Amino acid sequence: MAYTITSLLQKSYKEAQGKTVVQVLLVLAGLPVHLVIYFIYLIRKKDQSRDTVLKDIALELSKEQLSDQWHADYVDQLSRKRTFFQENVSDKELHEVAEKLVEERKKEEITRRTVDYFNQNGIQRTTYSVYFQSLLERRHFLLCTLLPGVLMYAILLLISNPFLTYIAERLIQSVLVIVGVAILVFTILYISPFDPASNILGESATQEQIAAFNQLHGLDLPYWQQLLNALKGIATFDLGSSFAGNEDVATSIANKFPVTLTIALFSVIMAVVIAIPVGILSATRPNSFLDYSFMFIALIGLSIPNFWQGLIFILNFSIKLNWLPATYSPSNHLSMIMPIVVLGTALTASIARMMRSSLLEIIHEDYIITARAKGLSKSQMLWKHAVGNAMIPVITVIGLLFGGMLGGAAVTEKVFNIRGIGSYIVDKQFIPDIPAIMGGVVYIAITISLVNLLIDILYAFLDPRIRSKINQS
Amino acid sequence: MKDSSNNRHALVISKDYPQANFTWILSLALAALFWWNSFPTKTDELNPFVFALFCAYMLTSIFQLFITRKMKKDLLNTGGIHKTTRRLGYFQLASLLTGNIFAAAFAFNLINKRKTPEYTFAVYTLLTQLAVIAISSVNLFKPYVSDTFLIAMASLLVIALFHLVALILTVHYVREYTAPRWMSILAVVLMATAVTGNLFALLLGWSLFMKSRRFDSSRLLKWNVMWEKITRNSTAVLGMFFILLMLTISITSRFTFDYALAVENNYSAILQAPSIVYPFGTDNFGRDVFSRIVFGARISLLVGFASTILPGLIGGFLGAIAGYYSNRIDNWIMRLLDILYSIPGILLAIAIIAAFGANTVNLIIALSVGGIPTYARTMRANVLMVSNYDFVDSAKALGASDFSILFKQVVPNSLAPMIVKSTLTIGGAVIATSSLSYLGLGVEPHIPEWGNILKVGSTYLESNSYLAIFPGLAIILLVLSFNFLGDGLRDALDPKLD
């Protein structure tokens, strides 16, 4: 067991040598180990066989009396150069220059011969990385350095497996994007020409009151300080208190997020349950009346603005027919139906269209013809070979559209009077309440990134094409 | 046996037959809608005007069904449509009087067997002009009209007559690749009439100009093939028709509609139900909703186009550079755009508007910023594909610089997917505009914009629901048109389908 681990570590360390970023990361992660080992390496390098070989070669070189010959050549060249350019250089200077050139050439010759010698005898030139590799082979070295070098070993294990590497890369990318989103949103709100202090305190506020307000919320700090505070706040779920009402922003967001997420989740479920069968039905009967009607309805679903659909639903189902309550209340489950349908309509339409075109494309692939040729029935072909493959791009689209849905939730929430995160952001934007807007937008972006990350990682396991691509790279 | 299977095939590939089906179904659906609305819920009286519309549409639909049956019989028996069946189209043209554009468009299609793109353009030029005149003439019932109304209407009528003449001349003289030389004068005048916003006239004019001036035949072939593909899709052409109708209306409304009716309060006519004077009723300030919707088209189109073209240019430029130059530049640009991509468009727009205030310019900027990454991705993917083609290599061999290769060879050849993409996203921009206005974050509340009108309507949902219904229908129709056109363009321009 220990043997396999050491060889694994050694192999991934060897592979890492080509990649600068990974190398730097490894050195940084195992800094204490590397410092000690490098020190030992420097000491041990002295009495390595390499030194003796070097001495031997230098001796050999002096025996051949090449340096006198080189010296004569250089003097000849330099004196020609002097006469050609009519330079004013004395003989003594000329000899000095020649001497220098000879020394340089000597060194080059020695290193060249050493490399030749080592190559001929099949000896590897000892560098630090080779030395470290040889150490990694030993089990007791690993045990000794496990504690200080645990980070480095974790990275080594990580890069030894392409899947883990892919996941780690994807994770780092998401974190960077989220940080970028936070910086972007903060900067947009920072350069806003509006002044929250005078908006909240009113026209009659004195200079002192405004200054006190700015100091309370840290608005008098320089840009970098504020940005750092905001980033820290997002990472620690502590965004301070909102400008108006003095409520804790993180708590209010945490209170409002579940409603939005529940409705969005149900909408996705509704969309998938309706759209996938519709897409399959349409694709298996292309250009039929059924296909045309479904796609026409889907296009209408894509073209309806959420708020108008909501209003028409309220008008018909609440006011005229009195079936469903017009506004959302947490205790009444019936009041969830209309928001879910409204929010999910566009998603349903997109998924149905996507499923249809994806399945149509797959049905015309060669391997489907092969499946038919080997005698599979149409339904076997469809369910065993086509639908699963057609789902791959559809699931990606679901992940991407989920983001748009969370963003568009603000409008639906306003129509049905739901106190979700979307309507929270809209309510806060008039001041503008920087921590509240920033928190709302960034946490939604984080949710979306996480969903997409999850889908991507799932793919890495499920889709054989992505799997092979990862393994190759 | 073989013959009948051939004819069955003729039925399948016929362009007219699906359109015939589409037309009667749609007419029937509209008739059902009018039937539903001819009995208002509060009073049990019959609304005579709506009921008359129902009868007219029902008749059209039945007649259309009859034509469709006859077409099917013709196609199955002879493999072609009989002359007498085509004659029936002249009767169906009468449906134009009831405003049934679908039936009229079908009738025009049916009458002429040999359809050049010019014929389609000419038909839709005329239809657009007639529709604009019909919509503008609603003002005749108003207590007063704008000062320029009479002159504007007269010139619209003259232009419509001219378009009719152009249609007849096109039928008689234009062949697939040629047109008489004197038609180039007609073409120039037609292009000039496009200043009303009726871009079908521009298309017709340009097409006639190319043919009458004997342009290079390969160019004509390309033009013909492209437009044949687009016009084969009847929903795409109808979408284009509605978009251009909206464009024409928003230009001509400056002269034919009175802006005062749409924005000035009139307390003697508050919250009136739809009538002949106020076709869509009046709102809580006595403003005419119909005029407001007409003027709102201008804003929706402006914001829709601006917030598509702007990110299209910026995103296209970034995407082109990312796709063509080194990996390092590519990585930097795309990773930075990933940040923008991960914030939902509406949320980013809300954040930007929160920071800079709600007005039309900020709205356009806010919507544009969110659109940049999508266009950059589309452009990058195309540039990556196109820059592997041989003509790029030969341009390199001729010593062209990277920059000129990118923008003279690669980018023009990767524009088609960008055009499709932008057509499909204009609809989204129109929805986003009205959604943000509805939230109070878009266009200023005093400007007649569809979202603003709906916002007022939503407070009177119980008592005056028409205030919320009509602007919503306008939004849906415009967005649906953009989506139909986008789908049609994708089918026509997508090289994968060739």
PDB file of N, CA, C and O in Angstrom, chain A residues 177 180-181 184 188 191-194 289 296 299-300 302-305 307-308 311 315 319 353 403 407 414-415 425 429 432 444 448, chain B residues 25 339-340 342-344 346-347 354-357 431 434-435 438-439 441 454 458 461-462 465 468-469 472 475-476 479-480 483-484 487:
ATOM      1  N   VAL A 177     -14.801  33.423 -10.180  1.00  0.00           N
ATOM      2  CA  VAL A 177     -15.938  34.124 -10.793  1.00  0.00           C
ATOM      3  C   VAL A 177     -16.771  34.817  -9.727  1.00  0.00           C
ATOM      4  O   VAL A 177     -17.187  35.965  -9.884  1.00  0.00           O
ATOM      5  N   GLY A 180     -15.116  37.806  -8.596  1.00  0.00           N
ATOM      6  CA  GLY A 180     -15.259  38.808  -9.655  1.00  0.00           C
ATOM      7  C   GLY A 180     -16.629  39.455  -9.624  1.00  0.00           C
ATOM      8  O   GLY A 180     -16.758  40.679  -9.755  1.00  0.00           O
ATOM      9  N   VAL A 181     -17.671  38.632  -9.433  1.00  0.00           N
ATOM     10  CA  VAL A 181     -19.031  39.162  -9.378  1.00  0.00           C
ATOM     11  C   VAL A 181     -19.154  40.152  -8.226  1.00  0.00           C
ATOM     12  O   VAL A 181     -19.691  41.255  -8.391  1.00  0.00           O
ATOM     13  N   LEU A 184     -17.397  43.354  -9.085  1.00  0.00           N
ATOM     14  CA  LEU A 184     -18.124  44.093 -10.123  1.00  0.00           C
ATOM     15  C   LEU A 184     -19.340  44.801  -9.536  1.00  0.00           C
ATOM     16  O   LEU A 184     -19.527  46.014  -9.724  1.00  0.00           O
ATOM     17  N   ILE A 188     -19.946  48.829  -9.214  1.00  0.00           N
ATOM     18  CA  ILE A 188     -21.072  49.527  -9.841  1.00  0.00           C
ATOM     19  C   ILE A 188     -21.806  50.377  -8.807  1.00  0.00           C
ATOM     20  O   ILE A 188     -22.120  51.544  -9.039  1.00  0.00           O
ATOM     21  N   ILE A 191     -19.629  53.509  -7.585  1.00  0.00           N
ATOM     22  CA  ILE A 191     -19.510  54.696  -8.422  1.00  0.00           C
ATOM     23  C   ILE A 191     -20.869  55.338  -8.692  1.00  0.00           C
ATOM     24  O   ILE A 191     -20.971  56.288  -9.462  1.00  0.00           O
ATOM     25  N   SER A 192     -21.910  54.832  -8.038  1.00  0.00           N
ATOM     26  CA  SER A 192     -23.235  55.432  -8.196  1.00  0.00           C
ATOM     27  C   SER A 192     -23.217  56.895  -7.778  1.00  0.00           C
ATOM     28  O   SER A 192     -22.641  57.264  -6.757  1.00  0.00           O
ATOM     29  N   PRO A 193     -23.877  57.758  -8.562  1.00  0.00           N
ATOM     30  CA  PRO A 193     -23.911  59.176  -8.185  1.00  0.00           C
ATOM     31  C   PRO A 193     -24.863  59.461  -7.024  1.00  0.00           C
ATOM     32  O   PRO A 193     -24.882  60.571  -6.513  1.00  0.00           O
ATOM     33  N   PHE A 194     -25.664  58.480  -6.635  1.00  0.00           N
ATOM     34  CA  PHE A 194     -26.619  58.728  -5.549  1.00  0.00           C
ATOM     35  C   PHE A 194     -25.919  58.717  -4.197  1.00  0.00           C
ATOM     36  O   PHE A 194     -24.923  58.036  -4.006  1.00  0.00           O
ATOM     37  N   PHE A 289     -49.117  17.691 -37.220  1.00  0.00           N
ATOM     38  CA  PHE A 289     -49.967  18.721 -36.610  1.00  0.00           C
ATOM     39  C   PHE A 289     -49.630  18.881 -35.134  1.00  0.00           C
ATOM     40  O   PHE A 289     -49.532  19.996 -34.623  1.00  0.00           O
ATOM     41  N   PHE A 296     -45.734  25.748 -31.509  1.00  0.00           N
ATOM     42  CA  PHE A 296     -46.380  27.058 -31.526  1.00  0.00           C
ATOM     43  C   PHE A 296     -46.667  27.507 -30.094  1.00  0.00           C
ATOM     44  O   PHE A 296     -46.367  28.640 -29.708  1.00  0.00           O
ATOM     45  N   LEU A 299     -43.524  28.519 -28.357  1.00  0.00           N
ATOM     46  CA  LEU A 299     -43.034  29.836 -28.746  1.00  0.00           C
ATOM     47  C   LEU A 299     -43.853  30.941 -28.078  1.00  0.00           C
ATOM     48  O   LEU A 299     -43.299  31.964 -27.653  1.00  0.00           O
ATOM     49  N   ILE A 300     -45.156  30.689 -27.957  1.00  0.00           N
ATOM     50  CA  ILE A 300     -45.979  31.671 -27.242  1.00  0.00           C
ATOM     51  C   ILE A 300     -45.527  31.741 -25.783  1.00  0.00           C
ATOM     52  O   ILE A 300     -45.383  32.817 -25.206  1.00  0.00           O
ATOM     53  N   LEU A 302     -42.630  31.290 -24.665  1.00  0.00           N
ATOM     54  CA  LEU A 302     -41.382  32.054 -24.599  1.00  0.00           C
ATOM     55  C   LEU A 302     -41.632  33.545 -24.728  1.00  0.00           C
ATOM     56  O   LEU A 302     -40.837  34.355 -24.267  1.00  0.00           O
ATOM     57  N   SER A 303     -42.731  33.909 -25.393  1.00  0.00           N
ATOM     58  CA  SER A 303     -42.943  35.320 -25.710  1.00  0.00           C
ATOM     59  C   SER A 303     -43.787  36.046 -24.676  1.00  0.00           C
ATOM     60  O   SER A 303     -43.966  37.255 -24.769  1.00  0.00           O
ATOM     61  N   ILE A 304     -44.361  35.318 -23.708  1.00  0.00           N
ATOM     62  CA  ILE A 304     -45.222  35.985 -22.722  1.00  0.00           C
ATOM     63  C   ILE A 304     -44.371  36.589 -21.627  1.00  0.00           C
ATOM     64  O   ILE A 304     -43.547  35.904 -21.038  1.00  0.00           O
ATOM     65  N   PRO A 305     -44.529  37.874 -21.349  1.00  0.00           N
ATOM     66  CA  PRO A 305     -43.819  38.430 -20.191  1.00  0.00           C
ATOM     67  C   PRO A 305     -44.404  37.840 -18.907  1.00  0.00           C
ATOM     68  O   PRO A 305     -45.614  37.691 -18.793  1.00  0.00           O
ATOM     69  N   PHE A 307     -44.848  39.007 -15.934  1.00  0.00           N
ATOM     70  CA  PHE A 307     -45.798  39.788 -15.129  1.00  0.00           C
ATOM     71  C   PHE A 307     -47.163  39.826 -15.784  1.00  0.00           C
ATOM     72  O   PHE A 307     -48.179  39.785 -15.104  1.00  0.00           O
ATOM     73  N   TRP A 308     -47.195  39.843 -17.118  1.00  0.00           N
ATOM     74  CA  TRP A 308     -48.491  39.871 -17.782  1.00  0.00           C
ATOM     75  C   TRP A 308     -49.212  38.544 -17.588  1.00  0.00           C
ATOM     76  O   TRP A 308     -50.397  38.501 -17.281  1.00  0.00           O
ATOM     77  N   LEU A 311     -50.632  38.563 -14.209  1.00  0.00           N
ATOM     78  CA  LEU A 311     -51.834  39.393 -14.092  1.00  0.00           C
ATOM     79  C   LEU A 311     -53.046  38.700 -14.710  1.00  0.00           C
ATOM     80  O   LEU A 311     -54.133  38.705 -14.126  1.00  0.00           O
ATOM     81  N   LEU A 315     -56.394  37.600 -12.909  1.00  0.00           N
ATOM     82  CA  LEU A 315     -57.684  38.062 -13.409  1.00  0.00           C
ATOM     83  C   LEU A 315     -58.645  36.891 -13.601  1.00  0.00           C
ATOM     84  O   LEU A 315     -59.803  36.942 -13.193  1.00  0.00           O
ATOM     85  N   ILE A 319     -59.921  36.424  -9.721  1.00  0.00           N
ATOM     86  CA  ILE A 319     -61.014  37.393  -9.687  1.00  0.00           C
ATOM     87  C   ILE A 319     -62.275  36.808 -10.316  1.00  0.00           C
ATOM     88  O   ILE A 319     -63.351  36.835  -9.717  1.00  0.00           O
ATOM     89  N   ARG A 353     -38.398  22.981 -26.606  1.00  0.00           N
ATOM     90  CA  ARG A 353     -37.773  23.263 -27.905  1.00  0.00           C
ATOM     91  C   ARG A 353     -36.397  22.624 -28.011  1.00  0.00           C
ATOM     92  O   ARG A 353     -36.014  22.045 -29.012  1.00  0.00           O
ATOM     93  N   GLY A 403     -30.456  29.919 -13.740  1.00  0.00           N
ATOM     94  CA  GLY A 403     -29.926  31.224 -13.344  1.00  0.00           C
ATOM     95  C   GLY A 403     -30.830  32.349 -13.788  1.00  0.00           C
ATOM     96  O   GLY A 403     -31.203  33.211 -12.989  1.00  0.00           O
ATOM     97  N   GLY A 407     -33.029  35.118 -11.553  1.00  0.00           N
ATOM     98  CA  GLY A 407     -32.950  36.554 -11.799  1.00  0.00           C
ATOM     99  C   GLY A 407     -34.313  37.138 -12.108  1.00  0.00           C
ATOM    100  O   GLY A 407     -34.672  38.212 -11.629  1.00  0.00           O
ATOM    101  N   LYS A 414     -42.996  40.208  -7.386  1.00  0.00           N
ATOM    102  CA  LYS A 414     -43.715  41.478  -7.224  1.00  0.00           C
ATOM    103  C   LYS A 414     -45.190  41.310  -7.575  1.00  0.00           C
ATOM    104  O   LYS A 414     -46.055  41.858  -6.896  1.00  0.00           O
ATOM    105  N   VAL A 415     -45.458  40.555  -8.649  1.00  0.00           N
ATOM    106  CA  VAL A 415     -46.843  40.404  -9.083  1.00  0.00           C
ATOM    107  C   VAL A 415     -47.667  39.675  -8.016  1.00  0.00           C
ATOM    108  O   VAL A 415     -48.778  40.071  -7.692  1.00  0.00           O
ATOM    109  N   ILE A 425     -34.500  42.759  -3.314  1.00  0.00           N
ATOM    110  CA  ILE A 425     -33.527  43.591  -4.024  1.00  0.00           C
ATOM    111  C   ILE A 425     -34.210  44.793  -4.659  1.00  0.00           C
ATOM    112  O   ILE A 425     -33.732  45.925  -4.574  1.00  0.00           O
ATOM    113  N   GLN A 429     -33.546  48.947  -3.949  1.00  0.00           N
ATOM    114  CA  GLN A 429     -32.706  49.647  -4.915  1.00  0.00           C
ATOM    115  C   GLN A 429     -32.976  51.143  -4.960  1.00  0.00           C
ATOM    116  O   GLN A 429     -32.181  51.887  -5.492  1.00  0.00           O
ATOM    117  N   PRO A 432     -29.866  53.855  -2.924  1.00  0.00           N
ATOM    118  CA  PRO A 432     -29.665  52.420  -3.015  1.00  0.00           C
ATOM    119  C   PRO A 432     -28.970  51.863  -1.757  1.00  0.00           C
ATOM    120  O   PRO A 432     -27.987  52.409  -1.295  1.00  0.00           O
ATOM    121  N   ILE A 444     -27.292  35.204  -5.040  1.00  0.00           N
ATOM    122  CA  ILE A 444     -27.967  34.536  -6.160  1.00  0.00           C
ATOM    123  C   ILE A 444     -26.933  34.020  -7.149  1.00  0.00           C
ATOM    124  O   ILE A 444     -27.010  32.873  -7.623  1.00  0.00           O
ATOM    125  N   ILE A 448     -26.314  30.148  -8.378  1.00  0.00           N
ATOM    126  CA  ILE A 448     -26.292  29.740  -9.781  1.00  0.00           C
ATOM    127  C   ILE A 448     -24.982  29.037 -10.106  1.00  0.00           C
ATOM    128  O   ILE A 448     -24.961  27.987 -10.760  1.00  0.00           O
TER     129      ILE A 448
ATOM    130  N   ILE B  25     -56.859  27.292 -39.364  1.00  0.00           N
ATOM    131  CA  ILE B  25     -56.836  27.049 -37.918  1.00  0.00           C
ATOM    132  C   ILE B  25     -56.761  28.369 -37.170  1.00  0.00           C
ATOM    133  O   ILE B  25     -57.482  28.613 -36.201  1.00  0.00           O
ATOM    134  N   ILE B 339     -17.520  36.330 -15.651  1.00  0.00           N
ATOM    135  CA  ILE B 339     -18.044  37.029 -14.474  1.00  0.00           C
ATOM    136  C   ILE B 339     -19.376  37.681 -14.820  1.00  0.00           C
ATOM    137  O   ILE B 339     -20.363  37.540 -14.104  1.00  0.00           O
ATOM    138  N   LEU B 340     -19.393  38.382 -15.973  1.00  0.00           N
ATOM    139  CA  LEU B 340     -20.641  39.019 -16.398  1.00  0.00           C
ATOM    140  C   LEU B 340     -21.706  37.970 -16.671  1.00  0.00           C
ATOM    141  O   LEU B 340     -22.877  38.160 -16.362  1.00  0.00           O
ATOM    142  N   SER B 342     -22.233  35.178 -15.316  1.00  0.00           N
ATOM    143  CA  SER B 342     -22.798  34.444 -14.182  1.00  0.00           C
ATOM    144  C   SER B 342     -23.824  35.269 -13.415  1.00  0.00           C
ATOM    145  O   SER B 342     -24.418  34.758 -12.483  1.00  0.00           O
ATOM    146  N   ILE B 343     -24.015  36.535 -13.770  1.00  0.00           N
ATOM    147  CA  ILE B 343     -25.093  37.306 -13.148  1.00  0.00           C
ATOM    148  C   ILE B 343     -26.262  37.318 -14.121  1.00  0.00           C
ATOM    149  O   ILE B 343     -26.093  37.688 -15.267  1.00  0.00           O
ATOM    150  N   PRO B 344     -27.464  36.901 -13.670  1.00  0.00           N
ATOM    151  CA  PRO B 344     -28.611  36.928 -14.568  1.00  0.00           C
ATOM    152  C   PRO B 344     -28.851  38.344 -15.085  1.00  0.00           C
ATOM    153  O   PRO B 344     -28.705  39.313 -14.335  1.00  0.00           O
ATOM    154  N   ILE B 346     -31.376  40.289 -15.853  1.00  0.00           N
ATOM    155  CA  ILE B 346     -32.311  41.214 -15.195  1.00  0.00           C
ATOM    156  C   ILE B 346     -31.707  41.732 -13.891  1.00  0.00           C
ATOM    157  O   ILE B 346     -31.788  42.920 -13.571  1.00  0.00           O
ATOM    158  N   LEU B 347     -31.035  40.828 -13.150  1.00  0.00           N
ATOM    159  CA  LEU B 347     -30.443  41.235 -11.865  1.00  0.00           C
ATOM    160  C   LEU B 347     -29.351  42.268 -12.080  1.00  0.00           C
ATOM    161  O   LEU B 347     -29.279  43.272 -11.359  1.00  0.00           O
ATOM    162  N   ALA B 354     -30.112  50.587 -10.174  1.00  0.00           N
ATOM    163  CA  ALA B 354     -30.086  51.032  -8.780  1.00  0.00           C
ATOM    164  C   ALA B 354     -28.972  52.050  -8.583  1.00  0.00           C
ATOM    165  O   ALA B 354     -29.111  53.017  -7.836  1.00  0.00           O
ATOM    166  N   ALA B 355     -27.858  51.841  -9.255  1.00  0.00           N
ATOM    167  CA  ALA B 355     -26.715  52.727  -9.053  1.00  0.00           C
ATOM    168  C   ALA B 355     -26.857  54.032  -9.827  1.00  0.00           C
ATOM    169  O   ALA B 355     -26.405  55.072  -9.357  1.00  0.00           O
ATOM    170  N   PHE B 356     -27.470  53.991 -11.005  1.00  0.00           N
ATOM    171  CA  PHE B 356     -27.432  55.189 -11.851  1.00  0.00           C
ATOM    172  C   PHE B 356     -28.796  55.799 -12.131  1.00  0.00           C
ATOM    173  O   PHE B 356     -28.885  56.787 -12.846  1.00  0.00           O
ATOM    174  N   GLY B 357     -29.865  55.197 -11.592  1.00  0.00           N
ATOM    175  CA  GLY B 357     -31.171  55.797 -11.763  1.00  0.00           C
ATOM    176  C   GLY B 357     -31.917  55.235 -12.960  1.00  0.00           C
ATOM    177  O   GLY B 357     -31.317  54.710 -13.882  1.00  0.00           O
ATOM    178  N   ILE B 431     -39.137  42.170 -23.710  1.00  0.00           N
ATOM    179  CA  ILE B 431     -39.764  41.707 -22.463  1.00  0.00           C
ATOM    180  C   ILE B 431     -39.082  42.341 -21.266  1.00  0.00           C
ATOM    181  O   ILE B 431     -39.726  42.829 -20.328  1.00  0.00           O
ATOM    182  N   SER B 434     -40.124  46.004 -20.731  1.00  0.00           N
ATOM    183  CA  SER B 434     -41.430  46.232 -20.115  1.00  0.00           C
ATOM    184  C   SER B 434     -41.454  45.697 -18.687  1.00  0.00           C
ATOM    185  O   SER B 434     -42.103  46.289 -17.826  1.00  0.00           O
ATOM    186  N   SER B 435     -40.713  44.593 -18.429  1.00  0.00           N
ATOM    187  CA  SER B 435     -40.681  44.074 -17.054  1.00  0.00           C
ATOM    188  C   SER B 435     -40.082  45.099 -16.111  1.00  0.00           C
ATOM    189  O   SER B 435     -40.605  45.353 -15.032  1.00  0.00           O
ATOM    190  N   TYR B 438     -42.328  47.909 -15.540  1.00  0.00           N
ATOM    191  CA  TYR B 438     -43.403  47.487 -14.647  1.00  0.00           C
ATOM    192  C   TYR B 438     -42.946  47.574 -13.190  1.00  0.00           C
ATOM    193  O   TYR B 438     -43.705  47.951 -12.303  1.00  0.00           O
ATOM    194  N   LEU B 439     -41.661  47.242 -12.952  1.00  0.00           N
ATOM    195  CA  LEU B 439     -41.135  47.323 -11.582  1.00  0.00           C
ATOM    196  C   LEU B 439     -40.810  48.765 -11.184  1.00  0.00           C
ATOM    197  O   LEU B 439     -40.442  49.029 -10.053  1.00  0.00           O
ATOM    198  N   LEU B 441     -38.402  50.430 -12.760  1.00  0.00           N
ATOM    199  CA  LEU B 441     -36.957  50.555 -12.916  1.00  0.00           C
ATOM    200  C   LEU B 441     -36.545  50.840 -14.354  1.00  0.00           C
ATOM    201  O   LEU B 441     -35.374  50.836 -14.674  1.00  0.00           O
ATOM    202  N   LEU B 454     -49.075  48.889 -18.533  1.00  0.00           N
ATOM    203  CA  LEU B 454     -49.485  47.696 -17.796  1.00  0.00           C
ATOM    204  C   LEU B 454     -49.462  47.936 -16.298  1.00  0.00           C
ATOM    205  O   LEU B 454     -50.278  47.405 -15.556  1.00  0.00           O
ATOM    206  N   SER B 458     -52.489  47.187 -13.956  1.00  0.00           N
ATOM    207  CA  SER B 458     -52.499  46.166 -12.912  1.00  0.00           C
ATOM    208  C   SER B 458     -53.229  46.648 -11.666  1.00  0.00           C
ATOM    209  O   SER B 458     -53.758  45.845 -10.909  1.00  0.00           O
ATOM    210  N   LEU B 461     -57.113  45.998 -12.223  1.00  0.00           N
ATOM    211  CA  LEU B 461     -57.329  44.675 -12.799  1.00  0.00           C
ATOM    212  C   LEU B 461     -58.769  44.215 -12.623  1.00  0.00           C
ATOM    213  O   LEU B 461     -59.377  43.635 -13.520  1.00  0.00           O
ATOM    214  N   GLU B 462     -59.336  44.518 -11.454  1.00  0.00           N
ATOM    215  CA  GLU B 462     -60.656  43.998 -11.134  1.00  0.00           C
ATOM    216  C   GLU B 462     -61.755  44.719 -11.919  1.00  0.00           C
ATOM    217  O   GLU B 462     -62.654  44.092 -12.458  1.00  0.00           O
ATOM    218  N   SER B 465     -60.156  45.586 -16.612  1.00  0.00           N
ATOM    219  CA  SER B 465     -59.077  44.663 -16.946  1.00  0.00           C
ATOM    220  C   SER B 465     -58.480  44.928 -18.323  1.00  0.00           C
ATOM    221  O   SER B 465     -57.326  44.589 -18.572  1.00  0.00           O
ATOM    222  N   ALA B 468     -54.979  46.249 -18.720  1.00  0.00           N
ATOM    223  CA  ALA B 468     -53.821  45.367 -18.588  1.00  0.00           C
ATOM    224  C   ALA B 468     -53.718  44.402 -19.761  1.00  0.00           C
ATOM    225  O   ALA B 468     -52.634  43.934 -20.077  1.00  0.00           O
ATOM    226  N   ILE B 469     -54.852  44.109 -20.397  1.00  0.00           N
ATOM    227  CA  ILE B 469     -54.829  43.063 -21.432  1.00  0.00           C
ATOM    228  C   ILE B 469     -54.186  43.556 -22.723  1.00  0.00           C
ATOM    229  O   ILE B 469     -53.295  42.917 -23.267  1.00  0.00           O
ATOM    230  N   GLY B 472     -50.359  44.094 -22.949  1.00  0.00           N
ATOM    231  CA  GLY B 472     -49.718  42.778 -22.867  1.00  0.00           C
ATOM    232  C   GLY B 472     -49.767  42.055 -24.201  1.00  0.00           C
ATOM    233  O   GLY B 472     -48.788  41.452 -24.641  1.00  0.00           O
ATOM    234  N   ILE B 475     -47.162  43.422 -26.469  1.00  0.00           N
ATOM    235  CA  ILE B 475     -45.827  42.896 -26.164  1.00  0.00           C
ATOM    236  C   ILE B 475     -45.683  41.493 -26.731  1.00  0.00           C
ATOM    237  O   ILE B 475     -44.715  41.165 -27.423  1.00  0.00           O
ATOM    238  N   ILE B 476     -46.688  40.631 -26.453  1.00  0.00           N
ATOM    239  CA  ILE B 476     -46.594  39.242 -26.913  1.00  0.00           C
ATOM    240  C   ILE B 476     -46.467  39.178 -28.422  1.00  0.00           C
ATOM    241  O   ILE B 476     -45.624  38.468 -28.961  1.00  0.00           O
ATOM    242  N   VAL B 479     -42.946  40.287 -29.495  1.00  0.00           N
ATOM    243  CA  VAL B 479     -41.918  39.312 -29.123  1.00  0.00           C
ATOM    244  C   VAL B 479     -42.073  38.030 -29.941  1.00  0.00           C
ATOM    245  O   VAL B 479     -41.090  37.457 -30.440  1.00  0.00           O
ATOM    246  N   LEU B 480     -43.336  37.614 -30.101  1.00  0.00           N
ATOM    247  CA  LEU B 480     -43.607  36.412 -30.892  1.00  0.00           C
ATOM    248  C   LEU B 480     -43.097  36.600 -32.315  1.00  0.00           C
ATOM    249  O   LEU B 480     -42.505  35.689 -32.900  1.00  0.00           O
ATOM    250  N   ASN B 483     -39.441  36.197 -32.411  1.00  0.00           N
ATOM    251  CA  ASN B 483     -39.063  34.790 -32.260  1.00  0.00           C
ATOM    252  C   ASN B 483     -39.330  33.997 -33.534  1.00  0.00           C
ATOM    253  O   ASN B 483     -38.512  33.163 -33.935  1.00  0.00           O
ATOM    254  N   PHE B 484     -40.478  34.282 -34.163  1.00  0.00           N
ATOM    255  CA  PHE B 484     -40.784  33.589 -35.425  1.00  0.00           C
ATOM    256  C   PHE B 484     -39.748  33.928 -36.484  1.00  0.00           C
ATOM    257  O   PHE B 484     -39.228  33.055 -37.175  1.00  0.00           O
ATOM    258  N   ASP B 487     -36.448  32.239 -35.700  1.00  0.00           N
ATOM    259  CA  ASP B 487     -36.471  30.813 -36.048  1.00  0.00           C
ATOM    260  C   ASP B 487     -36.346  30.635 -37.559  1.00  0.00           C
ATOM    261  O   ASP B 487     -35.608  29.761 -38.032  1.00  0.00           O
TER     262      ASP B 487
END
